[in-house]
CSV table of C-alpha atoms and ligand atoms in Angstrom, one decimal:
chain,number,residue,atom,x,y,z
A,1,UNK,CA,0.0,0.0,0.0
A,2,UNK,CA,1.2,3.6,-0.8
A,3,UNK,CA,-0.1,6.8,0.7
A,4,UNK,CA,0.8,10.4,-0.5
A,5,UNK,CA,0.7,13.0,2.3
A,6,UNK,CA,0.2,16.6,1.2
A,7,UNK,CA,1.8,19.2,3.6
A,8,UNK,CA,4.8,19.4,5.9
A,9,UNK,CA,3.9,20.9,9.3
A,10,UNK,CA,3.3,19.5,12.8
A,11,UNK,CA,-0.2,18.3,11.9
A,12,UNK,CA,1.2,16.4,8.9
A,13,UNK,CA,4.0,14.9,11.0
A,14,UNK,CA,1.2,13.6,13.4
A,15,UNK,CA,-0.7,12.2,10.4
A,16,UNK,CA,2.5,10.5,9.0
A,17,UNK,CA,3.2,9.0,12.3
A,18,UNK,CA,-0.3,7.5,12.5
A,19,UNK,CA,-0.2,6.2,8.9
A,20,UNK,CA,3.2,4.6,9.6
A,21,UNK,CA,1.7,2.7,12.7
A,22,UNK,CA,-0.9,1.1,10.5
A,23,UNK,CA,-1.0,-2.7,10.2
A,24,UNK,CA,-1.1,-2.2,6.4
A,25,UNK,CA,2.6,-0.9,6.7
A,26,UNK,CA,2.1,1.7,3.9
A,27,UNK,CA,4.9,3.3,2.1
A,28,UNK,CA,4.5,6.9,3.1
A,29,UNK,CA,5.3,9.6,0.4
A,30,UNK,CA,5.1,13.3,1.1
A,31,UNK,CA,5.0,16.6,-0.8
A,32,UNK,CA,5.6,19.9,0.9
A,33,UNK,CA,7.4,23.2,0.4
A,34,UNK,CA,9.9,22.6,3.3
A,35,UNK,CA,11.4,19.2,4.0
A,36,UNK,CA,10.1,18.4,7.5
A,37,UNK,CA,12.8,16.3,9.2
A,38,UNK,CA,10.3,14.2,11.2
A,39,UNK,CA,8.2,13.3,8.2
A,40,UNK,CA,11.4,12.7,6.2
A,41,UNK,CA,12.4,10.0,8.7
A,42,UNK,CA,9.1,8.3,8.4
A,43,UNK,CA,9.1,8.5,4.6
A,44,UNK,CA,12.6,7.1,4.4
A,45,UNK,CA,11.9,4.4,7.0
A,46,UNK,CA,8.8,3.2,5.1
A,47,UNK,CA,10.5,3.1,1.7
A,48,UNK,CA,8.6,6.1,0.3
A,49,UNK,CA,9.9,9.3,-1.2
A,50,UNK,CA,9.8,13.0,-0.3
A,51,UNK,CA,9.0,15.5,-3.0
A,52,UNK,CA,9.6,19.2,-2.6
A,53,UNK,CA,6.8,21.2,-4.3
A,54,UNK,CA,4.0,23.7,-4.1
A,55,UNK,CA,1.1,22.0,-2.3
A,56,UNK,CA,-1.4,24.5,-3.6
A,57,UNK,CA,-0.5,23.8,-7.2
A,58,UNK,CA,-2.6,21.0,-8.7
A,59,UNK,CA,0.0,20.2,-11.3
A,60,UNK,CA,2.8,19.9,-8.7
A,61,UNK,CA,0.7,17.5,-6.5
A,62,UNK,CA,-0.5,15.5,-9.5
A,63,UNK,CA,3.1,15.2,-10.6
A,64,UNK,CA,4.1,13.7,-7.3
A,65,UNK,CA,1.1,11.4,-7.4
A,66,UNK,CA,2.0,10.3,-10.9
A,67,UNK,CA,5.5,9.4,-9.6
A,68,UNK,CA,4.3,7.3,-6.7
A,69,UNK,CA,0.9,6.0,-7.8
A,70,UNK,CA,-0.6,6.1,-4.3
A,71,UNK,CA,-3.7,4.1,-3.2
A,72,UNK,CA,-4.9,7.4,-1.7
A,73,UNK,CA,-3.8,10.9,-0.9
A,74,UNK,CA,-4.2,12.6,2.5
A,75,UNK,CA,-4.4,16.4,2.4
A,76,UNK,CA,-3.3,17.9,5.7
A,77,UNK,CA,-3.7,21.8,5.5
A,78,UNK,CA,-6.6,23.9,4.4
A,79,UNK,CA,-5.0,25.9,1.5
A,80,UNK,CA,-4.7,22.8,-0.8
A,81,UNK,CA,-8.4,22.3,-0.3
A,82,UNK,CA,-9.1,25.9,-1.2
A,83,UNK,CA,-7.0,25.4,-4.3
A,84,UNK,CA,-8.9,22.4,-5.5
A,85,UNK,CA,-6.2,19.7,-4.9
A,86,UNK,CA,-8.8,17.0,-3.9
A,87,UNK,CA,-10.9,17.8,-7.0
A,88,UNK,CA,-7.8,17.6,-9.3
A,89,UNK,CA,-6.9,14.2,-7.8
A,90,UNK,CA,-10.4,12.8,-7.9
A,91,UNK,CA,-10.6,13.9,-11.6
A,92,UNK,CA,-7.7,11.5,-12.2
A,93,UNK,CA,-9.5,8.8,-10.2
A,94,UNK,CA,-7.0,9.1,-7.3
A,95,UNK,CA,-8.9,8.8,-4.0
A,96,UNK,CA,-8.4,11.6,-1.6
A,97,UNK,CA,-9.0,12.4,2.1
A,98,UNK,CA,-9.6,16.1,1.7
A,99,UNK,CA,-12.5,18.4,1.3
A,100,UNK,CA,-13.3,19.4,-2.3
A,101,UNK,CA,-13.2,23.1,-3.2
A,102,UNK,CA,-16.9,23.5,-2.9
A,103,UNK,CA,-17.4,21.9,0.5
A,104,UNK,CA,-14.2,23.6,1.8
A,105,UNK,CA,-16.1,26.9,1.3
A,106,UNK,CA,-17.3,26.2,4.8
A,107,UNK,CA,-13.9,27.1,6.0
A,108,UNK,CA,-12.6,29.4,3.3
A,109,UNK,CA,-15.4,31.9,3.6
A,110,UNK,CA,-16.6,32.8,7.1
A,111,UNK,CA,-19.4,34.8,5.5
A,112,UNK,CA,-20.6,31.8,3.5
A,113,UNK,CA,-20.5,29.7,6.6
A,114,UNK,CA,-22.7,32.1,8.5
A,115,UNK,CA,-25.1,32.4,5.5
A,116,UNK,CA,-25.5,28.7,5.4
A,117,UNK,CA,-26.0,28.4,9.1
A,118,UNK,CA,-28.8,30.9,9.0
A,119,UNK,CA,-30.4,29.6,5.9
A,120,UNK,CA,-30.6,26.1,7.4
A,121,UNK,CA,-31.5,27.3,10.9
A,122,UNK,CA,-28.5,25.5,12.4
A,123,UNK,CA,-28.1,26.1,16.2
A,124,UNK,CA,-25.2,28.2,17.4
A,125,UNK,CA,-25.6,30.9,14.8
A,126,UNK,CA,-24.2,34.4,15.6
A,127,UNK,CA,-25.4,37.7,14.3
A,128,UNK,CA,-23.1,39.0,11.6
A,129,UNK,CA,-22.7,41.6,8.8
A,130,UNK,CA,-20.5,41.0,5.8
A,131,UNK,CA,-18.8,43.7,3.7
A,132,UNK,CA,-16.9,43.7,0.4
A,133,UNK,CA,-15.1,47.0,1.1
A,134,UNK,CA,-14.1,49.0,4.2
A,135,UNK,CA,-16.2,52.0,2.9
A,136,UNK,CA,-19.3,49.7,3.0
A,137,UNK,CA,-18.7,49.0,6.7
A,138,UNK,CA,-18.3,52.6,7.8
A,139,UNK,CA,-22.0,53.5,8.2
A,140,UNK,CA,-22.6,50.3,10.1
A,141,UNK,CA,-19.7,51.0,12.5
A,142,UNK,CA,-20.9,54.6,12.9
A,143,UNK,CA,-24.5,53.7,13.7
A,144,UNK,CA,-24.2,50.6,15.9
A,145,UNK,CA,-22.4,50.9,19.2
A,146,UNK,CA,-22.0,47.2,20.0
A,147,UNK,CA,-19.4,44.8,21.3
A,148,UNK,CA,-18.2,43.0,18.2
A,149,UNK,CA,-15.6,40.6,16.8
A,150,UNK,CA,-14.0,42.0,13.6
A,151,UNK,CA,-12.7,39.3,11.3
A,152,UNK,CA,-11.1,38.8,7.9
A,153,UNK,CA,-14.0,37.1,6.1
A,154,UNK,CA,-11.5,34.5,4.7
A,155,UNK,CA,-9.6,31.9,6.6
A,156,UNK,CA,-6.3,33.7,7.2
A,157,UNK,CA,-4.6,31.4,9.6
A,158,UNK,CA,-6.2,33.0,12.7
A,159,UNK,CA,-4.7,36.3,11.9
A,160,UNK,CA,-6.5,39.7,12.1
A,161,UNK,CA,-9.4,38.8,14.5
A,162,UNK,CA,-10.1,41.5,17.1
A,163,UNK,CA,-12.8,41.5,19.8
A,164,UNK,CA,-13.8,45.0,20.8
A,165,UNK,CA,-16.0,45.4,23.9
A,166,UNK,CA,-18.2,48.5,23.7
A,167,UNK,CA,-20.1,48.9,26.9
A,168,UNK,CA,-19.2,52.4,28.2
A,169,UNK,CA,-21.2,55.2,26.5
A,170,UNK,CA,-18.5,57.7,27.3
A,171,UNK,CA,-16.0,55.7,25.3
A,172,UNK,CA,-18.1,55.1,22.2
A,173,UNK,CA,-16.3,57.6,20.0
A,174,UNK,CA,-13.0,56.1,20.9
A,175,UNK,CA,-14.3,52.6,20.3
A,176,UNK,CA,-15.7,53.6,16.9
A,177,UNK,CA,-12.3,54.9,15.9
A,178,UNK,CA,-10.6,51.7,16.9
A,179,UNK,CA,-13.2,49.6,15.1
A,180,UNK,CA,-12.8,51.6,11.9
A,181,UNK,CA,-9.0,51.5,12.1
A,182,UNK,CA,-9.0,47.7,12.5
A,183,UNK,CA,-11.7,47.2,9.9
A,184,UNK,CA,-9.6,49.1,7.4
A,185,UNK,CA,-6.5,47.1,8.3
A,186,UNK,CA,-8.4,43.8,7.8
A,187,UNK,CA,-9.5,44.8,4.3
A,188,UNK,CA,-6.2,46.5,3.2
A,189,UNK,CA,-3.6,44.4,5.0
A,190,UNK,CA,-4.8,41.0,6.2
A,191,UNK,CA,-7.0,40.4,3.1
A,192,UNK,CA,-4.4,41.8,0.7
A,193,UNK,CA,-3.3,39.1,-1.7
A,194,UNK,CA,-6.5,37.0,-1.4
A,195,UNK,CA,-8.5,37.4,-4.6
A,196,UNK,CA,-10.5,34.2,-4.2
A,197,UNK,CA,-13.3,35.7,-2.1
A,198,UNK,CA,-16.1,38.3,-2.6
A,199,UNK,CA,-16.5,39.5,1.0
A,200,UNK,CA,-13.5,40.8,2.9
A,201,UNK,CA,-14.7,41.8,6.3
A,202,UNK,CA,-17.1,40.1,8.8
A,203,UNK,CA,-18.5,41.9,11.9
A,204,UNK,CA,-20.0,39.5,14.4
A,205,UNK,CA,-21.7,39.9,17.7
A,206,UNK,CA,-19.2,39.4,20.5
A,207,UNK,CA,-19.7,36.3,22.6
A,208,UNK,CA,-17.7,34.8,25.5
A,209,UNK,CA,-17.1,31.3,26.9
A,210,UNK,CA,-14.5,28.5,26.7
A,211,UNK,CA,-13.5,27.5,23.2
A,212,UNK,CA,-13.0,23.9,22.0
A,213,UNK,CA,-12.6,22.1,18.7
A,214,UNK,CA,-14.7,19.1,17.7
A,215,UNK,CA,-12.9,17.4,14.8
A,216,UNK,CA,-14.9,14.7,12.8
A,217,UNK,CA,-14.1,12.1,10.2
A,218,UNK,CA,-16.8,12.0,7.5
A,219,UNK,CA,-17.6,10.1,4.3
A,220,UNK,CA,-20.5,12.4,3.6
A,221,UNK,CA,-23.0,10.0,5.1
A,222,UNK,CA,-21.6,9.2,8.5
A,223,UNK,CA,-19.9,11.7,10.8
A,224,UNK,CA,-17.5,10.3,13.5
A,225,UNK,CA,-16.5,12.8,16.2
A,226,UNK,CA,-13.1,12.7,17.8
A,227,UNK,CA,-12.4,13.7,21.4
A,228,UNK,CA,-12.9,17.5,21.9
A,229,UNK,CA,-9.6,19.5,22.1
A,230,UNK,CA,-8.9,22.9,23.5
A,231,UNK,CA,-6.4,25.0,21.7
A,232,UNK,CA,-4.5,27.9,23.4
A,233,UNK,CA,-4.3,30.7,21.0
A,234,UNK,CA,-2.4,33.4,22.9
A,235,UNK,CA,1.3,33.6,22.8
A,236,UNK,CA,2.1,33.8,26.5
A,237,UNK,CA,1.1,32.2,29.8
A,238,UNK,CA,-2.3,33.3,31.2
A,239,UNK,CA,-3.8,33.8,27.8
A,240,UNK,CA,-1.9,37.0,27.2
A,241,UNK,CA,-0.2,38.4,24.1
A,242,UNK,CA,-1.0,38.2,20.4
A,243,UNK,CA,-3.1,35.5,18.9
A,244,UNK,CA,-1.1,32.7,17.2
A,245,UNK,CA,-1.8,29.7,15.1
A,246,UNK,CA,-2.1,27.8,18.4
A,247,UNK,CA,0.5,27.5,21.2
A,248,UNK,CA,-0.7,24.1,22.5
A,249,UNK,CA,-3.7,22.1,23.2
A,250,UNK,CA,-5.3,19.8,25.7
A,251,UNK,CA,-7.7,16.8,25.4
A,252,UNK,CA,-9.0,14.4,27.9
A,253,UNK,CA,-11.8,12.0,27.0
A,254,UNK,CA,-14.5,12.7,24.4
A,255,UNK,CA,-16.0,15.6,26.2
A,256,UNK,CA,-12.9,17.4,27.4
A,257,UNK,CA,-13.1,16.1,31.0
A,258,UNK,CA,-10.4,17.3,33.5
A,259,UNK,CA,-9.6,13.6,34.1
A,260,UNK,CA,-10.4,13.1,37.8
A,261,UNK,CA,-14.1,13.7,38.7
A,262,UNK,CA,-16.9,13.6,36.2
A,263,UNK,CA,-18.3,17.0,37.1
A,264,UNK,CA,-15.0,18.6,36.5
A,265,UNK,CA,-15.6,19.1,32.8
A,266,UNK,CA,-15.0,22.0,30.5
A,267,UNK,CA,-18.0,20.8,28.5
A,268,UNK,CA,-20.5,18.1,29.5
A,269,UNK,CA,-21.3,14.9,27.6
A,270,UNK,CA,-24.5,16.6,26.3
A,271,UNK,CA,-22.7,19.7,25.1
A,272,UNK,CA,-20.2,17.5,23.3
A,273,UNK,CA,-23.0,15.6,21.6
A,274,UNK,CA,-24.7,18.8,20.6
A,275,UNK,CA,-21.5,20.2,19.2
A,276,UNK,CA,-20.9,17.1,17.1
A,277,UNK,CA,-24.5,17.2,15.9
A,278,UNK,CA,-24.0,20.9,14.8
A,279,UNK,CA,-20.9,19.8,12.8
A,280,UNK,CA,-23.1,17.1,11.1
A,281,UNK,CA,-25.8,19.6,10.3
A,282,UNK,CA,-23.2,21.9,8.7
A,283,UNK,CA,-21.9,19.0,6.6
A,284,UNK,CA,-25.4,18.0,5.5
A,285,UNK,CA,-26.2,21.6,4.6
A,286,UNK,CA,-23.1,22.2,2.5
A,287,UNK,CA,-23.7,18.9,0.7
A,288,UNK,CA,-27.3,19.9,0.0
A,289,UNK,CA,-26.2,23.3,-1.4
A,290,UNK,CA,-23.4,22.0,-3.5
A,291,UNK,CA,-24.5,18.5,-4.5
A,292,UNK,CA,-20.9,17.4,-3.6
A,293,UNK,CA,-19.9,14.6,-1.1
A,294,UNK,CA,-17.7,15.6,1.8
A,295,UNK,CA,-14.8,13.1,2.1
A,296,UNK,CA,-12.3,13.9,4.9
A,297,UNK,CA,-12.3,16.0,8.0
A,298,UNK,CA,-14.8,18.6,9.1
A,299,UNK,CA,-14.2,20.4,12.4
A,300,UNK,CA,-16.2,22.9,14.4
A,301,UNK,CA,-14.1,25.4,16.3
A,302,UNK,CA,-16.7,26.0,19.0
A,303,UNK,CA,-17.4,28.2,22.0
A,304,UNK,CA,-19.8,27.4,24.9
A,305,UNK,CA,-21.6,30.7,24.9
A,306,UNK,CA,-24.3,32.2,27.2
A,307,UNK,CA,-26.5,32.8,24.2
A,308,UNK,CA,-26.6,29.4,22.6
A,309,UNK,CA,-24.5,26.9,24.6
A,310,UNK,CA,-22.5,25.2,21.8
A,311,UNK,CA,-21.8,27.9,19.2
A,312,UNK,CA,-19.8,27.7,15.9
A,313,UNK,CA,-17.0,30.3,15.8
A,314,UNK,CA,-15.4,28.9,12.6
A,315,UNK,CA,-15.4,25.7,10.6
A,316,UNK,CA,-12.3,23.8,9.5
A,317,UNK,CA,-12.1,21.6,6.5
A,318,UNK,CA,-9.1,19.7,8.0
A,319,UNK,CA,-7.6,18.7,11.3
A,320,UNK,CA,-6.5,21.6,13.5
A,321,UNK,CA,-2.9,22.2,14.2
A,322,UNK,CA,-1.9,21.5,17.0
A,323,UNK,CA,-5.3,19.7,17.7
A,324,UNK,CA,-4.3,16.9,15.3
A,325,UNK,CA,-1.5,15.8,17.7
A,326,UNK,CA,-4.0,15.3,20.5
A,327,UNK,CA,-6.6,13.2,18.7
A,328,UNK,CA,-4.1,11.2,16.6
A,329,UNK,CA,-2.1,10.3,19.8
A,330,UNK,CA,-5.4,9.0,21.3
A,331,UNK,CA,-6.5,7.2,18.2
A,332,UNK,CA,-6.6,3.4,18.7
A,333,UNK,CA,-8.2,2.5,15.4
A,334,UNK,CA,-6.0,2.0,12.4
A,335,UNK,CA,-5.9,5.4,10.5
A,336,UNK,CA,-5.5,3.6,7.1
A,337,UNK,CA,-8.7,1.6,7.8
A,338,UNK,CA,-10.5,4.8,8.6
A,339,UNK,CA,-9.3,6.4,5.4
A,340,UNK,CA,-10.4,3.4,3.4
A,341,UNK,CA,-13.8,3.6,5.0
A,342,UNK,CA,-14.1,7.3,4.1
A,343,UNK,CA,-13.2,6.5,0.5
A,344,UNK,CA,-15.7,3.6,0.2
A,345,UNK,CA,-18.3,5.5,2.2
A,346,UNK,CA,-18.5,2.7,4.7
A,347,UNK,CA,-17.7,4.7,7.9
A,348,UNK,CA,-21.1,3.6,9.4
A,349,UNK,CA,-19.8,0.0,9.6
A,350,UNK,CA,-16.7,1.0,11.5
A,351,UNK,CA,-16.0,1.5,15.2
A,352,UNK,CA,-13.5,4.3,15.7
A,353,UNK,CA,-11.9,4.1,19.2
A,354,UNK,CA,-9.7,6.4,21.2
A,355,UNK,CA,-7.6,5.9,24.3
A,356,UNK,CA,-9.1,7.3,27.5
A,357,UNK,CA,-6.0,9.3,28.4
A,358,UNK,CA,-5.0,12.9,28.8
A,359,UNK,CA,-2.9,14.5,26.1
A,360,UNK,CA,-1.2,17.9,26.3
A,361,UNK,CA,0.6,19.5,23.3
A,362,UNK,CA,2.9,22.5,23.7
A,363,UNK,CA,4.4,24.4,20.7
A,364,UNK,CA,7.9,25.7,21.0
A,365,UNK,CA,8.5,28.9,19.0
A,366,UNK,CA,11.6,31.1,18.2
A,367,UNK,CA,11.4,34.7,19.5
A,368,UNK,CA,9.9,36.9,16.8
A,369,UNK,CA,6.9,34.6,16.3
A,370,UNK,CA,4.1,35.5,15.6
A,371,UNK,CA,4.6,39.2,14.6
A,372,UNK,CA,8.1,39.2,13.2
A,373,UNK,CA,8.5,35.9,11.6
A,374,UNK,CA,11.6,37.0,9.6
A,375,UNK,CA,13.5,37.2,12.9
A,376,UNK,CA,12.2,33.7,13.9
A,377,UNK,CA,13.6,32.1,10.7
A,378,UNK,CA,16.8,30.3,9.9
A,379,UNK,CA,18.1,29.3,13.3
A,380,UNK,CA,19.7,25.9,13.7
A,381,UNK,CA,17.8,23.6,16.1
A,382,UNK,CA,19.3,21.3,18.7
A,383,UNK,CA,16.9,18.5,19.7
A,384,UNK,CA,18.6,16.4,22.4
A,385,UNK,CA,15.6,14.1,23.1
A,386,UNK,CA,13.9,13.6,19.8
A,387,UNK,CA,11.5,10.8,20.4
A,388,UNK,CA,7.9,9.8,19.8
A,389,UNK,CA,6.8,12.8,21.8
A,390,UNK,CA,8.2,15.5,19.5
A,391,UNK,CA,6.6,16.6,16.2
A,392,UNK,CA,8.6,18.8,13.9
A,393,UNK,CA,6.5,21.7,12.6
A,394,UNK,CA,7.9,24.8,10.9
A,395,UNK,CA,11.4,23.4,10.3
A,396,UNK,CA,13.5,22.6,7.3
A,397,UNK,CA,15.8,19.6,7.3
A,398,UNK,CA,19.5,20.7,7.4
A,399,UNK,CA,22.0,17.8,7.5
A,400,UNK,CA,21.3,15.7,10.5
A,401,UNK,CA,19.2,18.4,12.1
A,402,UNK,CA,17.0,21.3,11.1
A,403,UNK,CA,16.6,25.1,10.9
A,404,UNK,CA,13.6,27.1,12.0
A,405,UNK,CA,11.0,28.1,9.4
A,406,UNK,CA,9.7,31.1,11.2
A,407,UNK,CA,6.7,29.7,13.0
A,408,UNK,CA,6.1,27.0,15.7
A,409,UNK,CA,9.2,24.8,15.3
A,410,UNK,CA,8.2,21.7,17.2
A,411,UNK,CA,5.2,20.4,19.1
A,412,UNK,CA,5.9,18.5,22.3
A,413,UNK,CA,3.3,15.8,23.3
A,414,UNK,CA,2.8,14.7,26.9
A,415,UNK,CA,0.4,11.9,27.9
A,416,UNK,CA,-0.9,10.8,31.3
A,417,UNK,CA,-3.8,9.9,33.5
A,418,UNK,CA,-4.5,13.6,34.2
A,419,UNK,CA,-3.9,16.8,32.2
A,420,UNK,CA,-1.4,18.2,34.8
A,421,UNK,CA,0.6,15.0,34.5
A,422,UNK,CA,0.6,15.2,30.8
A,423,UNK,CA,1.5,18.9,30.9
A,424,UNK,CA,4.5,18.1,33.1
A,425,UNK,CA,5.8,15.5,30.5
A,426,UNK,CA,5.3,17.9,27.6
A,427,UNK,CA,7.2,20.6,29.6
A,428,UNK,CA,10.2,18.3,30.0
A,429,UNK,CA,10.3,17.7,26.2
A,430,UNK,CA,10.1,21.5,25.5
A,431,UNK,CA,13.1,22.0,27.7
A,432,UNK,CA,15.1,19.6,25.6
A,433,UNK,CA,14.9,21.9,22.5
A,434,UNK,CA,17.3,24.8,22.0
A,435,UNK,CA,18.8,26.8,19.2
A,436,UNK,CA,22.5,26.4,18.4
A,437,UNK,CA,23.1,30.1,17.7
A,438,UNK,CA,21.7,31.1,21.1
A,439,UNK,CA,18.5,32.7,19.7
A,440,UNK,CA,15.8,32.3,22.2
A,441,UNK,CA,12.8,30.0,22.1
A,442,UNK,CA,9.6,30.3,24.1
A,443,UNK,CA,6.6,28.1,24.9
A,444,UNK,CA,3.6,28.3,27.3
A,445,UNK,CA,4.3,26.5,30.5
A,446,UNK,CA,0.7,26.9,31.8
A,447,UNK,CA,-1.1,24.7,29.1
A,448,UNK,CA,-2.8,21.8,30.8
A,449,UNK,CA,-1.9,22.8,34.4
A,450,UNK,CA,-4.5,22.6,37.1
A,451,UNK,CA,-4.8,26.3,37.4
A,452,UNK,CA,-5.3,26.9,33.7
A,453,UNK,CA,-7.8,24.1,33.3
A,454,UNK,CA,-9.8,25.2,36.4
A,455,UNK,CA,-10.1,28.6,34.9
A,456,UNK,CA,-11.6,27.2,31.7
A,457,UNK,CA,-14.0,25.0,33.8
A,458,UNK,CA,-15.1,28.1,35.7
A,459,UNK,CA,-15.7,30.0,32.5
A,460,UNK,CA,-17.8,27.0,31.2
A,461,UNK,CA,-19.8,27.0,34.3
A,462,UNK,CA,-20.7,30.7,34.0
A,463,UNK,CA,-21.7,30.3,30.4
A,464,UNK,CA,-23.7,27.1,31.2
A,465,UNK,CA,-25.7,28.7,34.0
A,466,UNK,CA,-26.9,31.5,31.6
A,467,UNK,CA,-27.6,29.4,28.5
A,468,UNK,CA,-29.5,26.7,30.5
A,469,UNK,CA,-31.6,29.4,32.2
A,470,UNK,CA,-32.4,30.8,28.7
A,471,UNK,CA,-33.2,27.3,27.5
A,472,UNK,CA,-35.6,26.6,30.3
A,473,UNK,CA,-37.5,29.7,29.3
A,474,UNK,CA,-37.5,29.0,25.6
A,475,UNK,CA,-35.0,31.9,25.0
A,476,UNK,CA,-32.1,30.0,23.6
A,477,UNK,CA,-30.5,31.9,20.7
A,478,UNK,CA,-32.9,34.8,21.2
A,479,UNK,CA,-31.5,38.3,21.8
A,480,UNK,CA,-33.5,40.3,24.3
A,481,UNK,CA,-33.5,43.9,25.4
A,482,UNK,CA,-35.2,45.6,28.3
A,483,UNK,CA,-37.4,48.5,27.3
A,484,UNK,CA,-38.7,50.6,30.2
A,485,UNK,CA,-42.4,50.4,30.4
A,486,UNK,CA,-42.6,47.5,28.1
A,487,UNK,CA,-40.4,44.9,29.7
A,488,UNK,CA,-38.2,42.2,28.0
A,489,UNK,CA,-38.5,42.3,24.2
A,490,UNK,CA,-37.0,40.1,21.6
A,491,UNK,CA,-34.9,41.9,19.0
A,492,UNK,CA,-34.0,41.0,15.4
B,1,LIG,N1,-5.5,25.5,15.9
B,1,LIG,C1,-6.0,26.4,15.0
B,1,LIG,C2,-6.1,25.9,13.6
B,1,LIG,O1,-5.8,24.8,13.3
B,1,LIG,O2,-6.5,26.7,12.7
């Protein structure tokens, strides 16, 4: 058996590792822009070949596929989906685990995702406005003094999202100014260079609550959820600093339990089931709209909000990074068998199982990431304890080691009975990585610690009390205002 993997980051190293563990002993081939040293080792060890190439260019991926004649291709990142790589492969009768261009619209366009959610009345839908230009957004920002999330309307690797709370009347002019400045920078900077999308800016109502990702395998008929994972987006301990692609992630059982007592959960069993049902509804809706089958991964990047309970913040058409490292570490079932079931649309006949263990992933980054990536690039890496717990991410093979690629350089995985135990193991691995030229690395030491997890549980409890109160009164998802003399009124 032969498998071609598309992509060369930490997520793809996790996928390659799972493929290599398969009882089918596949030859693993890979194509990516940088040669990832961890994937290279697996490719070489399995008897495959590593191709350097543009993973967003159908002719380059088809060229690699032609050379190795794979039984199937596994597409790791989202951009190849947006560039129609799965479609190009399917057109040549090469089976592919990857969302076709039309179904990947769920992730590509945050505006299309919200349109679809409202059209199909899918729970967890937020109020939003979409704009093609900055000028179109000005009257809206001038008129409505609301707490909002300003977002690039296209998937842009988590960059450019800003939440602006607007509660104090005496600050409204200042807040308007900040909103306008950021809206303008989204259109003119963050969206510059993306010409594959009509709408550029999305303004959504601001919500709060713990965030979590529910990743699912799907063959278009059956949707199989994986354990919920919580990503930590901010660069520094205590959820401080700029947002990144993800500094690390935690998982513990299907519903993100803390790992000791049942009631110590960030989300409950029921909230997990509802979240997975929402992802299924999104898949059904996009298939209905496009007439295309969804083969691969669909994930809901969710928040437990006071308005709705489980609420979609974004959809992914692939595994999250670093969330992939959590779920693939826990996966007991053979990944190749799962891929074959997706291709044959027989996932319904399969039992997909996960270890009941806690997994903590911590990303190690060179200083400069995320805002000055040029400074974070080109430093030689010393990895003294490279073992099964370390995934290479943004790194380029250089002789027997690697140099940094400018983003998260490795992802360290710790496992254990509880999250703090797993966190301590990941911490040890992080300390084993350094840069030979003395340039500094940083990582978040708080991910998965008792204090950090308890904070998330507390936030979940606060959101739960409010959404359950609303639910009991038939007010779930409804926006209410109090009008003197009239009482509580539904708006919108
Ligand atoms: N962890 C965020 C992402 O995969 O986009």
